Amino acid sequence: MKDERILSRLMEYAGSYRRLARASWVLSALSALLGLAPFVFIWKISAAALGGSGTEDMAAWGWKAVIAAALSLIVSILGLMCSHLAAFRVAANMRSRLMRHIASLPLGSAESLGTGKLRAIVTNCSAATENYLAHQLPDASATLASTAGLGALILFFDWRLGLLSLLPAFLAALSMRAMMGPDMQRQMGDYQNALKDMENEAVEYIRGISVVKTFGQSVFSFERFRGAIERYEKWVIGYTKAMRPHMILFTALVQSAFLFLIGGGLWLARGGVTPGLLSDLVFYIIVTPAVAVNFNKIMYLVENRMTVADALRRVDGVLALKPLSQPEHGEHPHDASVTLENVSFGYAPGKKAVDGLSLRIEAGMRAALVGPSGSGKSTLAQLIARFFDPQEGRVLIGGVDVRRIAKEELTDFVSFVFQDSRLIKASIFDNVRMGRPGASREEVFAALEAAQCGDILAKLPQGADTELGAKGTYLSGGETQRISIARAILKNAPILILDEATAFADPDNESRIQAALSRLSQGKTVIMIAHRLSSVKRADLVCVLENGKVVEQGAFERLAERGGLFARMWREQQSAAVWKMTKEARSC
Ligand SMILES: Nc1ncnc2c1ncn2[C@@H]1O[C@H](COP(=O)(O)OP(=O)(O)OP(=O)(O)O)[C@@H](O)[C@H]1O
């Protein structure tokens, strides 16, 4: 990405703050030029001292040098204030644009990228641009102005010594150019990839830490995390080794200016040492390190530019992910029925999780989705809630294609209670009120009561106002489930999808969850994903899935007698239950 392109992309995010960013570059350049003035005054002082002039002029030049340095500092601080304000705005705008976009993506896109990677892009990439605008760009502007000013001064005082002190810097610039070519840009990309892979694996590892602890450290996730760390280490060591000769050459050239100056001084002093030559030499000895510092800075600026170019590419990569389409004028569902017409969906090309599936669930019906593991039950439920769009066919709610229903209306129409419901780090009250943000305190408490949460509130120090996650306040899986049912009760959506809602509950919690669920289900279309077939006895319609297709459907009794897949699964579950009871009886 070219410099102008990086700048124009960054300025897109700056809005009205772009003027501040530009002001910061001008102020930084001005500060750098003011910072050169003391060198001139010092040269004048040394020339006067070596030439034996009066001390009044020297004192005046000394003061002028001090004033110029102070002015340079003040202008630099003003520049930094402007650059920081612009940088914070750019980073904030970038983060909020990314977050809005991520929220509009189908759930699958975010998952396939990896939560760790996504988090790294949102935080690290915007931080890289913040740093670039706040410090590196003003620094670049100051360095370029100072280098140009120094170049002019160096050539002005004694062009021969000037050329000698600039020659090594010029050679260093050539070696830097060789180092920073397109290959370096690619390498910076590889570096960021390795870093983000490691961060992603770290997040996944920490998320699965309980499994890791249970099964020892040779589990898959740890292997992957270790692999990512090793890849990163290998990359960094390889890169450092590859850069070693270039860096040695660059640093040696930049630092060798004194050698050239000494040689040049001796050559110029062949006919005798004059005060003018001495003061010029003093000037060059003072100024030349500044040239070296500038060249070092330029090298790091080029590297920073590559980092920010890479960060922008990653941000653009996320922004390029296609969000779920939204209708211009949303249509309203006529009722709470659900219809799937020839729906096919696959997470990856060539493998369908749902395959040409058609199904009709009438409004107010209790439907159960059953089938072997991986048969497509969860995917089907998620397609109804439009977590993804099918690649073929249509999903209709109340006779309207879900793609033609406004996002907000669809969210209001469908509630999802997940297998592993998650609560956010906020009070129980706020967690429940997320179901309907406008709900009154009484309504939230009524929902908590209907969801059988009385015992949970009673044992917490501040009841519903207790902050979850703070001071070690955590809820069990079954308790979390009941709070999320309270949220769904408050939301009161006409279609309710229950993904194995009692999967992680103990018997006490299970009976409370069942009571909460029957309260929640009243008068609603319920689509329940179930593994325990005994829990679907009261369903109006049982849909049996296999390989992404509905292979049987009907009432429980009829399917149990029919001799198909459902009857087989039912028999197996019953004999497993008998075996478990017998085993427990023997161990008593
Ligand atoms: N996020 C995902 N990315 C890729 N493939 C997936 C994803 N989720 C599910 N699958 C695959 O899609 C198929 C259907 O999975 P799905 O979770 O819908 O089945 P299920 O019947 O709900 O399974 P289970 O009863 O085990 O929860 C499986 O082959 C599964 O491996």
Coordinates of C-alpha atoms and ligand atoms in Angstrom, one line a residue:
M1 CA 0.0 0.0 0.0
K2 CA 1.4 3.4 -1.0
D3 CA 2.0 6.2 1.5
E4 CA -0.8 8.4 0.0
R5 CA -3.2 5.5 0.1
I6 CA -2.4 4.8 3.8
L7 CA -2.9 8.4 4.6
S8 CA -6.2 8.7 2.7
R9 CA -7.5 5.5 4.3
L10 CA -6.6 6.8 7.7
M11 CA -8.1 10.2 7.0
E12 CA -11.4 8.5 6.1
Y13 CA -11.7 7.5 9.7
A14 CA -10.6 10.9 11.1
G15 CA -13.8 12.8 10.0
S16 CA -13.5 16.5 11.0
Y17 CA -10.3 15.7 13.0
R18 CA -8.3 15.3 9.8
R19 CA -7.4 19.1 10.0
L20 CA -5.9 18.4 13.4
A21 CA -3.8 15.5 11.9
R22 CA -2.5 17.8 9.1
A23 CA -1.8 20.6 11.6
S24 CA 0.2 18.1 13.6
W25 CA 2.5 17.3 10.6
V26 CA 3.0 21.0 9.9
L27 CA 3.8 21.8 13.6
S28 CA 6.1 18.9 13.9
A29 CA 8.0 20.0 10.8
L30 CA 8.2 23.5 12.1
S31 CA 9.4 22.3 15.5
A32 CA 12.2 20.3 13.7
L33 CA 13.3 23.3 11.7
L34 CA 13.3 25.5 14.8
G35 CA 15.4 22.8 16.5
L36 CA 18.1 23.3 13.9
A37 CA 18.5 27.0 14.8
P38 CA 20.6 26.3 17.9
F39 CA 23.2 24.5 15.7
V40 CA 23.6 27.7 13.7
F41 CA 24.0 29.8 16.8
I42 CA 26.5 27.3 18.3
W43 CA 28.5 27.5 15.1
K44 CA 28.5 31.3 15.3
I45 CA 29.6 31.1 19.0
S46 CA 32.4 28.7 18.1
A47 CA 33.5 30.8 15.1
A48 CA 33.6 33.9 17.4
A49 CA 35.5 32.1 20.1
L50 CA 38.1 30.7 17.7
G51 CA 38.3 34.1 15.9
G52 CA 38.8 35.9 19.2
S53 CA 35.6 38.2 18.9
G54 CA 33.9 39.9 21.8
T55 CA 31.7 38.0 24.2
E56 CA 28.5 40.2 23.9
D57 CA 27.6 38.7 20.6
M58 CA 28.2 35.2 22.0
A59 CA 25.9 35.8 24.9
A60 CA 23.2 37.1 22.5
W61 CA 23.6 34.0 20.2
G62 CA 23.5 31.8 23.3
W63 CA 20.1 33.3 24.3
K64 CA 18.8 33.0 20.8
A65 CA 19.8 29.3 20.8
V66 CA 17.9 28.8 24.1
I67 CA 14.8 30.7 22.8
A68 CA 14.8 28.7 19.5
A69 CA 15.1 25.4 21.5
A70 CA 12.2 26.4 23.8
L71 CA 10.0 27.5 20.8
S72 CA 10.8 24.2 19.1
L73 CA 9.7 22.3 22.2
I74 CA 6.4 24.3 22.6
V75 CA 5.5 23.9 18.9
S76 CA 6.3 20.2 19.2
I77 CA 4.0 19.8 22.2
L78 CA 1.2 21.6 20.3
G79 CA 1.8 19.2 17.3
L80 CA 1.6 16.2 19.6
M81 CA -1.6 17.4 21.1
C82 CA -3.2 17.7 17.7
S83 CA -1.8 14.3 16.5
H84 CA -3.1 12.5 19.7
L85 CA -6.6 14.0 19.3
A86 CA -6.7 12.9 15.7
A87 CA -5.2 9.5 16.4
F88 CA -7.7 8.7 19.2
R89 CA -10.6 9.7 16.9
V90 CA -9.3 7.5 14.1
A91 CA -8.8 4.5 16.4
A92 CA -12.2 5.0 18.0
N93 CA -14.0 5.3 14.6
M94 CA -12.1 2.3 13.3
R95 CA -13.1 0.1 16.3
S96 CA -16.7 1.1 16.2
R97 CA -16.9 0.6 12.4
L98 CA -15.4 -2.9 12.8
M99 CA -17.7 -3.8 15.7
R100 CA -20.8 -2.6 13.8
H101 CA -19.7 -4.6 10.8
I102 CA -18.9 -7.7 12.8
A103 CA -22.4 -7.5 14.4
S104 CA -23.9 -7.5 10.9
L105 CA -22.0 -10.6 9.8
P106 CA -23.5 -14.0 9.7
L107 CA -22.4 -15.9 12.8
G108 CA -20.4 -18.3 10.7
S109 CA -18.1 -15.6 9.2
A110 CA -17.0 -14.4 12.6
E111 CA -16.5 -18.0 13.8
S112 CA -14.5 -19.1 10.8
L113 CA -12.1 -16.2 11.3
G114 CA -11.6 -17.1 14.9
T115 CA -12.6 -15.0 17.9
G116 CA -8.9 -14.5 18.9
K117 CA -8.0 -13.3 15.5
L118 CA -11.0 -11.0 15.3
R119 CA -10.2 -9.6 18.7
A120 CA -6.6 -9.0 17.7
I121 CA -7.7 -7.2 14.5
V122 CA -10.1 -4.9 16.4
T123 CA -7.7 -4.0 19.2
N124 CA -4.2 -4.4 17.7
C125 CA -4.9 -3.0 14.3
S126 CA -6.6 0.1 15.6
A127 CA -3.8 0.5 18.2
A128 CA -1.2 0.3 15.4
T129 CA -3.0 3.1 13.5
E130 CA -3.4 5.1 16.7
N131 CA 0.4 4.9 17.4
Y132 CA 1.2 5.7 13.8
L133 CA -0.9 8.9 13.7
A134 CA -0.1 10.0 17.2
H135 CA 3.7 9.5 17.2
Q136 CA 5.1 8.1 14.0
L137 CA 3.6 10.4 11.4
P138 CA 4.5 13.6 13.3
D139 CA 7.9 12.0 13.8
A140 CA 8.2 11.3 10.1
S141 CA 7.3 14.9 9.2
A142 CA 9.8 16.2 11.8
T143 CA 12.5 13.8 10.6
L144 CA 12.0 14.7 6.9
A145 CA 12.0 18.5 7.6
S146 CA 15.0 18.2 9.9
T147 CA 16.9 16.0 7.3
A148 CA 16.2 18.5 4.6
G149 CA 17.2 21.4 6.8
L150 CA 20.3 19.7 8.0
G151 CA 21.2 18.8 4.4
A152 CA 20.9 22.4 3.4
L153 CA 23.0 23.6 6.4
I154 CA 25.6 21.0 5.9
L155 CA 26.1 21.9 2.2
F156 CA 25.9 25.7 3.0
F157 CA 28.7 25.9 5.5
D158 CA 31.4 24.0 3.7
W159 CA 30.2 21.9 0.7
R160 CA 33.3 19.7 0.8
L161 CA 32.9 18.7 4.4
G162 CA 29.1 18.6 3.9
L163 CA 29.4 16.1 1.1
L164 CA 31.8 14.0 3.1
S165 CA 29.5 13.9 6.1
L166 CA 26.5 13.1 3.8
L167 CA 28.2 10.4 1.8
P168 CA 27.9 7.6 4.5
A169 CA 24.3 8.6 5.1
F170 CA 23.6 8.3 1.4
L171 CA 25.2 4.9 1.3
A172 CA 23.2 3.8 4.4
A173 CA 20.0 5.0 2.6
L174 CA 20.9 2.8 -0.4
S175 CA 21.4 -0.3 1.9
M176 CA 18.1 0.5 3.7
R177 CA 16.4 0.6 0.3
A178 CA 17.7 -2.9 -0.5
M179 CA 16.4 -4.1 2.9
M180 CA 12.9 -2.5 2.8
G181 CA 11.8 -3.8 -0.6
P182 CA 8.5 -5.7 -1.4
D183 CA 10.0 -8.8 0.2
M184 CA 10.2 -6.9 3.5
Q185 CA 6.5 -5.9 3.1
R186 CA 5.6 -9.6 2.6
Q187 CA 7.7 -10.6 5.6
M188 CA 5.9 -8.0 7.8
G189 CA 2.7 -9.7 6.7
D190 CA 4.0 -13.1 7.6
Y191 CA 5.1 -11.7 11.0
Q192 CA 1.6 -10.3 11.7
N193 CA 0.1 -13.6 10.6
A194 CA 2.3 -15.6 13.0
L195 CA 1.6 -13.1 15.8
K196 CA -2.2 -13.3 15.3
D197 CA -2.2 -17.1 15.0
M198 CA -0.4 -17.2 18.3
E199 CA -3.0 -14.8 19.9
N200 CA -5.9 -16.8 18.4
E201 CA -4.5 -20.1 19.7
A202 CA -3.9 -18.5 23.1
V203 CA -7.6 -17.4 23.3
E204 CA -8.8 -20.9 22.2
Y205 CA -6.5 -22.5 24.7
I206 CA -7.7 -20.4 27.6
R207 CA -11.3 -21.0 26.6
G208 CA -10.7 -24.7 26.6
I209 CA -8.5 -24.7 29.8
S210 CA -10.9 -26.9 31.7
V211 CA -10.7 -29.6 29.1
V212 CA -6.9 -29.1 29.0
K213 CA -6.6 -29.6 32.7
T214 CA -8.9 -32.6 32.7
F215 CA -7.1 -34.4 29.9
G216 CA -3.5 -33.4 30.6
Q217 CA -1.3 -31.1 28.5
S218 CA -0.9 -33.2 25.5
V219 CA -4.4 -32.4 24.2
F220 CA -4.9 -31.1 20.7
S221 CA -5.5 -27.4 21.7
F222 CA -2.2 -27.3 23.6
E223 CA -0.4 -28.8 20.7
R224 CA -1.8 -26.2 18.5
F225 CA -1.0 -23.4 20.9
R226 CA 2.6 -24.7 21.2
G227 CA 2.8 -25.0 17.4
A228 CA 1.8 -21.4 17.0
I229 CA 4.4 -20.2 19.6
E230 CA 7.1 -22.3 17.9
R231 CA 6.1 -21.0 14.4
Y232 CA 6.3 -17.4 15.8
E233 CA 9.7 -18.1 17.4
K234 CA 11.1 -19.7 14.3
W235 CA 9.9 -16.8 12.2
V236 CA 11.4 -14.1 14.5
I237 CA 14.8 -15.9 14.8
G238 CA 14.9 -16.5 11.0
Y239 CA 14.1 -12.9 10.3
T240 CA 16.6 -11.6 12.8
K241 CA 19.3 -13.7 11.2
A242 CA 18.4 -12.6 7.7
M243 CA 18.4 -8.9 8.7
R244 CA 21.7 -9.2 10.6
P245 CA 24.1 -8.3 7.7
H246 CA 21.9 -5.5 6.5
M247 CA 21.6 -4.0 9.9
I248 CA 25.3 -4.2 10.6
L249 CA 26.1 -2.5 7.2
F250 CA 23.4 0.2 7.8
T251 CA 24.6 1.0 11.4
A252 CA 28.3 0.9 10.4
L253 CA 27.7 3.3 7.5
V254 CA 25.5 5.7 9.6
Q255 CA 28.1 5.8 12.3
S256 CA 31.1 6.1 10.0
A257 CA 30.5 9.8 9.2
F258 CA 33.2 10.8 11.7
L259 CA 35.8 8.7 9.9
F260 CA 35.0 10.6 6.7
L261 CA 35.0 13.9 8.5
I262 CA 38.4 13.3 10.1
G263 CA 39.9 12.2 6.8
G264 CA 38.4 15.3 5.1
G265 CA 39.6 17.6 7.9
L266 CA 43.1 16.3 7.6
W267 CA 43.0 16.8 3.8
L268 CA 41.7 20.3 4.1
A269 CA 44.2 21.2 6.8
R270 CA 47.1 20.4 4.4
G271 CA 48.0 24.1 4.0
G272 CA 47.5 25.0 7.7
V273 CA 44.6 25.1 10.2
T274 CA 42.5 28.3 10.0
P275 CA 39.9 29.4 12.7
G276 CA 37.2 29.1 9.9
L277 CA 38.1 25.5 9.2
L278 CA 38.2 24.7 12.9
S279 CA 34.8 26.2 13.6
D280 CA 33.4 24.4 10.5
L281 CA 34.8 21.1 11.8
V282 CA 33.3 21.7 15.3
F283 CA 30.0 22.4 13.6
Y284 CA 30.1 19.2 11.5
I285 CA 31.2 17.1 14.5
I286 CA 28.1 18.4 16.4
V287 CA 25.7 18.1 13.5
T288 CA 26.7 14.8 12.0
P289 CA 25.3 12.6 14.8
A290 CA 21.9 14.3 14.2
V291 CA 22.1 13.1 10.6
A292 CA 22.8 9.6 11.8
V293 CA 19.9 9.8 14.3
N294 CA 17.6 10.9 11.5
F295 CA 18.6 8.1 9.3
N296 CA 17.9 5.6 12.0
K297 CA 14.5 7.2 12.5
I298 CA 13.8 7.0 8.8
M299 CA 14.6 3.3 8.9
Y300 CA 12.1 2.7 11.7
L301 CA 9.5 4.9 10.0
V302 CA 9.6 2.7 6.9
E303 CA 9.1 -0.4 9.2
N304 CA 6.2 1.3 11.0
R305 CA 4.6 2.3 7.7
M306 CA 4.6 -1.4 6.7
T307 CA 3.1 -2.4 10.0
V308 CA 0.2 0.1 9.6
A309 CA -0.3 -0.9 5.9
D310 CA -0.6 -4.5 7.1
A311 CA -3.0 -3.4 9.9
L312 CA -5.2 -1.6 7.3
R313 CA -5.3 -4.6 5.0
R314 CA -6.5 -6.7 7.9
V315 CA -9.2 -4.2 8.8
D316 CA -10.2 -4.0 5.2
G317 CA -10.3 -7.8 5.1
V318 CA -12.9 -7.9 7.9
L319 CA -14.9 -5.0 6.4
A320 CA -15.0 -6.9 3.1
L321 CA -16.8 -9.9 4.6
K322 CA -20.3 -9.8 3.3
P323 CA -22.9 -8.9 6.0
L324 CA -26.4 -10.4 6.0
S325 CA -28.5 -8.5 3.5
Q326 CA -31.2 -6.3 4.9
P327 CA -34.5 -5.5 3.1
E328 CA -35.2 -1.9 2.2
H329 CA -38.8 -2.2 3.3
G330 CA -39.2 -5.0 5.8
E331 CA -42.3 -7.3 5.5
H332 CA -44.2 -8.4 8.6
P333 CA -44.7 -12.1 9.3
H334 CA -48.4 -13.0 9.3
D335 CA -48.2 -15.5 12.1
A336 CA -45.7 -17.6 14.1
S337 CA -45.5 -20.5 11.6
V338 CA -42.1 -21.7 10.3
T339 CA -41.6 -23.2 6.8
L340 CA -38.5 -24.5 5.2
E341 CA -38.6 -25.0 1.4
N342 CA -35.8 -27.1 -0.1
V343 CA -33.2 -25.6 2.2
S344 CA -29.5 -26.5 1.7
F345 CA -26.6 -25.1 3.7
G346 CA -23.0 -26.1 4.1
Y347 CA -20.3 -24.5 6.2
A348 CA -17.7 -25.4 3.6
P349 CA -18.1 -26.2 -0.1
G350 CA -18.9 -29.8 -0.9
K351 CA -20.3 -30.8 2.5
K352 CA -24.0 -30.0 3.3
A353 CA -25.0 -29.7 6.9
V354 CA -28.7 -29.3 5.8
D355 CA -29.5 -30.9 2.5
G356 CA -32.6 -29.9 0.4
L357 CA -34.8 -29.9 3.6
S358 CA -38.5 -29.0 3.6
L359 CA -40.6 -28.7 6.7
R360 CA -43.7 -27.0 8.0
I361 CA -44.2 -26.1 11.6
E362 CA -47.7 -24.5 12.3
A363 CA -48.0 -21.5 14.6
G364 CA -48.4 -22.6 18.2
M365 CA -47.0 -26.1 17.6
R366 CA -44.4 -27.8 19.7
A367 CA -41.9 -29.3 17.3
A368 CA -38.9 -31.4 18.3
L369 CA -35.8 -31.9 16.1
V370 CA -34.1 -35.2 16.9
G371 CA -31.5 -37.3 15.1
P372 CA -28.0 -38.6 15.5
S373 CA -25.1 -36.3 16.3
G374 CA -24.1 -34.2 13.3
S375 CA -27.4 -34.7 11.5
G376 CA -28.0 -31.0 11.2
K377 CA -30.4 -30.1 14.1
S378 CA -28.5 -27.1 15.4
T379 CA -27.7 -25.8 11.9
L380 CA -31.4 -26.1 11.0
A381 CA -32.4 -24.1 14.2
Q382 CA -29.8 -21.5 13.4
L383 CA -31.1 -21.1 9.9
I384 CA -34.5 -20.3 11.2
A385 CA -33.1 -17.6 13.5
R386 CA -31.1 -16.4 10.4
F387 CA -27.7 -16.9 11.9
F388 CA -26.8 -17.8 8.4
D389 CA -28.6 -17.6 5.0
P390 CA -29.1 -20.9 3.2
Q391 CA -27.2 -21.4 -0.1
E392 CA -30.4 -22.9 -1.6
G393 CA -34.1 -22.7 -0.8
R394 CA -36.0 -20.4 1.6
V395 CA -36.8 -20.1 5.3
L396 CA -40.2 -18.5 5.9
I397 CA -41.6 -17.1 9.1
G398 CA -45.3 -16.3 9.1
G399 CA -45.2 -16.8 5.3
V400 CA -42.4 -14.3 4.7
D401 CA -38.9 -15.1 3.7
V402 CA -36.6 -14.3 6.6
R403 CA -34.4 -12.3 4.3
R404 CA -37.4 -9.9 3.7
I405 CA -38.0 -9.4 7.5
A406 CA -36.2 -6.4 9.1
K407 CA -33.4 -7.5 11.4
E408 CA -35.0 -5.9 14.5
E409 CA -38.4 -7.5 13.8
L410 CA -36.8 -10.9 13.3
T411 CA -34.9 -10.6 16.5
D412 CA -38.2 -9.7 18.3
F413 CA -39.9 -12.6 16.7
V414 CA -37.5 -15.4 17.5
S415 CA -36.0 -16.3 20.9
F416 CA -33.1 -18.7 21.2
V417 CA -32.2 -20.5 24.4
F418 CA -28.8 -22.1 23.8
Q419 CA -27.3 -25.3 25.2
D420 CA -24.6 -23.3 26.9
S421 CA -26.3 -20.0 27.5
R422 CA -23.9 -17.2 28.2
L423 CA -24.5 -14.2 30.5
I424 CA -22.6 -11.0 30.2
K425 CA -20.5 -9.4 32.9
A426 CA -23.3 -7.2 34.4
S427 CA -25.9 -7.6 37.0
I428 CA -28.5 -10.3 36.8
F429 CA -31.1 -7.6 36.4
D430 CA -29.3 -6.1 33.4
N431 CA -28.8 -9.5 31.9
V432 CA -32.5 -10.2 32.0
R433 CA -33.5 -6.8 30.8
M434 CA -31.4 -7.3 27.6
G435 CA -34.5 -9.4 26.6
R436 CA -36.5 -6.2 26.4
P437 CA -34.5 -3.1 27.1
G438 CA -37.6 -1.0 27.8
A439 CA -39.0 -3.3 30.5
S440 CA -39.8 -2.0 34.0
R441 CA -38.2 -3.3 37.2
E442 CA -41.4 -5.1 38.1
E443 CA -41.5 -6.8 34.7
V444 CA -37.9 -8.0 35.1
F445 CA -38.7 -9.5 38.5
A446 CA -41.9 -11.1 37.2
A447 CA -39.8 -12.8 34.5
L448 CA -37.2 -13.9 37.1
E449 CA -40.0 -15.4 39.2
A450 CA -41.6 -17.2 36.2
A451 CA -38.2 -18.7 35.4
Q452 CA -37.9 -20.1 38.9
C453 CA -35.0 -17.9 39.8
G454 CA -36.1 -17.1 43.4
D455 CA -33.5 -19.4 45.0
I456 CA -30.7 -17.9 42.9
L457 CA -31.6 -14.3 44.0
A458 CA -32.1 -15.3 47.6
K459 CA -28.5 -16.6 48.0
L460 CA -26.8 -13.6 46.4
P461 CA -25.8 -10.6 48.5
Q462 CA -27.5 -8.0 46.4
G463 CA -30.2 -10.2 44.8
A464 CA -30.9 -9.3 41.2
D465 CA -28.5 -6.4 41.4
T466 CA -25.5 -8.7 42.0
E467 CA -22.8 -8.2 39.4
L468 CA -21.9 -11.5 37.7
G469 CA -18.2 -12.3 37.4
A470 CA -17.3 -9.7 40.0
K471 CA -15.9 -10.8 43.4
G472 CA -16.2 -14.4 42.4
T473 CA -19.9 -14.4 41.8
Y474 CA -20.5 -17.2 39.3
L475 CA -23.6 -19.2 38.6
S476 CA -23.8 -22.9 37.8
G477 CA -24.8 -24.1 34.3
G478 CA -28.4 -24.8 35.4
E479 CA -28.7 -21.4 37.2
T480 CA -27.3 -19.6 34.1
Q481 CA -29.8 -21.4 32.0
R482 CA -32.7 -20.3 34.2
I483 CA -31.5 -16.6 34.0
S484 CA -31.4 -16.9 30.3
I485 CA -34.9 -18.4 30.3
A486 CA -36.0 -15.3 32.3
R487 CA -34.5 -13.2 29.6
A488 CA -36.5 -15.1 27.0
I489 CA -39.7 -14.8 29.0
L490 CA -39.3 -11.1 29.2
K491 CA -38.7 -10.9 25.5
N492 CA -41.9 -12.9 24.9
A493 CA -41.1 -13.7 21.2
P494 CA -43.8 -15.8 19.5
I495 CA -41.2 -18.4 18.2
L496 CA -39.0 -20.1 20.7
I497 CA -36.0 -22.3 19.8
L498 CA -34.6 -24.4 22.6
D499 CA -31.2 -26.0 21.9
E500 CA -31.0 -28.9 24.4
A501 CA -31.8 -26.5 27.2
T502 CA -31.5 -29.0 30.0
A503 CA -28.3 -30.6 28.8
F504 CA -26.0 -29.4 31.6
A505 CA -28.4 -29.4 34.5
D506 CA -28.4 -31.5 37.6
P507 CA -31.8 -33.2 38.6
D508 CA -32.8 -30.3 40.9
N509 CA -32.0 -27.6 38.3
E510 CA -33.5 -29.7 35.6
S511 CA -37.0 -29.9 37.2
R512 CA -36.8 -26.1 37.8
I513 CA -35.7 -25.5 34.2
Q514 CA -38.5 -27.7 32.9
A515 CA -41.0 -25.6 35.0
A516 CA -39.5 -22.4 33.7
L517 CA -39.6 -23.7 30.1
S518 CA -43.2 -24.8 30.3
R519 CA -44.0 -21.3 31.5
L520 CA -42.0 -19.8 28.7
S521 CA -43.5 -22.0 26.0
Q522 CA -47.1 -21.1 26.7
G523 CA -48.9 -20.0 23.5
K524 CA -45.7 -20.1 21.4
T525 CA -44.3 -22.0 18.5
V526 CA -41.6 -24.1 20.1
I527 CA -38.8 -25.8 18.2
M528 CA -36.8 -28.0 20.5
I529 CA -33.6 -29.7 19.8
A530 CA -33.5 -32.8 21.9
H531 CA -31.1 -35.7 22.5
R532 CA -33.2 -37.4 25.2
L533 CA -36.1 -38.7 23.3
S534 CA -38.2 -39.0 26.5
S535 CA -38.3 -35.2 26.6
V536 CA -40.2 -35.0 23.3
K537 CA -43.1 -37.3 24.2
R538 CA -45.5 -34.3 24.4
A539 CA -44.3 -32.7 21.2
D540 CA -47.0 -32.2 18.5
L541 CA -44.5 -33.0 15.8
V542 CA -41.2 -34.9 16.0
C543 CA -38.8 -34.4 13.0
V544 CA -36.1 -37.0 12.6
L545 CA -33.0 -35.7 10.9
E546 CA -30.3 -37.8 9.3
N547 CA -27.4 -36.4 7.1
G548 CA -29.1 -33.0 6.9
K549 CA -32.5 -34.4 5.7
V550 CA -35.8 -35.0 7.4
V551 CA -36.2 -38.8 7.2
E552 CA -39.3 -39.2 9.3
Q553 CA -41.8 -36.9 10.9
G554 CA -45.0 -37.3 13.0
A555 CA -46.2 -37.8 16.5
F556 CA -44.0 -39.6 19.1
E557 CA -46.1 -42.7 19.5
R558 CA -46.5 -43.2 15.8
L559 CA -42.8 -42.9 15.1
A560 CA -41.9 -45.1 18.0
E561 CA -44.0 -47.9 16.5
R562 CA -43.0 -47.4 12.9
G563 CA -39.8 -49.3 12.9
G564 CA -37.6 -46.6 11.4
L565 CA -34.6 -44.6 12.6
F566 CA -36.6 -43.0 15.4
A567 CA -37.9 -46.3 16.7
R568 CA -34.3 -47.6 16.7
M569 CA -32.9 -44.6 18.6
W570 CA -35.8 -44.9 21.1
R571 CA -35.1 -48.6 21.7
E572 CA -31.4 -47.9 22.2
Q573 CA -32.0 -45.1 24.6
Q574 CA -34.4 -47.2 26.6
S575 CA -32.0 -50.1 26.9
A576 CA -29.3 -47.7 27.9
A577 CA -31.5 -46.3 30.6
V578 CA -32.3 -49.9 31.8
W579 CA -28.6 -50.7 31.8
K580 CA -27.8 -47.6 33.8
M581 CA -30.6 -48.3 36.4
T582 CA -29.4 -51.9 36.8
K583 CA -25.8 -50.8 37.2
E584 CA -26.8 -48.2 39.9
A585 CA -29.0 -50.8 41.7
R586 CA -26.0 -53.3 41.8
S587 CA -23.6 -50.6 43.2
C588 CA -26.1 -49.8 46.0
Ligands
LIG1 N1 -19.4 -23.9 12.7 C1 -19.2 -25.0 12.0 N2 -18.3 -25.1 11.0 C2 -18.1 -26.1 10.2 N3 -18.9 -27.2 10.3 C3 -19.9 -27.3 11.2 C4 -20.1 -26.2 12.1 N4 -21.1 -26.5 12.9 C5 -21.5 -27.7 12.5 N5 -20.8 -28.2 11.5 C6 -21.0 -29.5 10.8 O1 -22.3 -29.5 10.3 C7 -22.9 -30.8 10.4 C8 -24.2 -30.6 11.2 O2 -23.8 -30.1 12.5 P1 -24.9 -29.7 13.6 O3 -24.2 -29.1 14.7 O4 -26.0 -28.9 12.9 O5 -25.5 -31.2 14.0 P2 -26.4 -31.6 15.2 O6 -27.4 -32.6 14.7 O7 -26.9 -30.4 15.9 O8 -25.2 -32.3 16.1 P3 -25.2 -32.5 17.7 O9 -26.4 -33.3 18.1 O10 -24.0 -33.3 17.9 O11 -25.2 -31.1 18.3 C9 -21.8 -31.6 11.1 O12 -21.2 -32.4 10.2 C10 -20.9 -30.6 11.8 O13 -19.6 -31.2 11.9

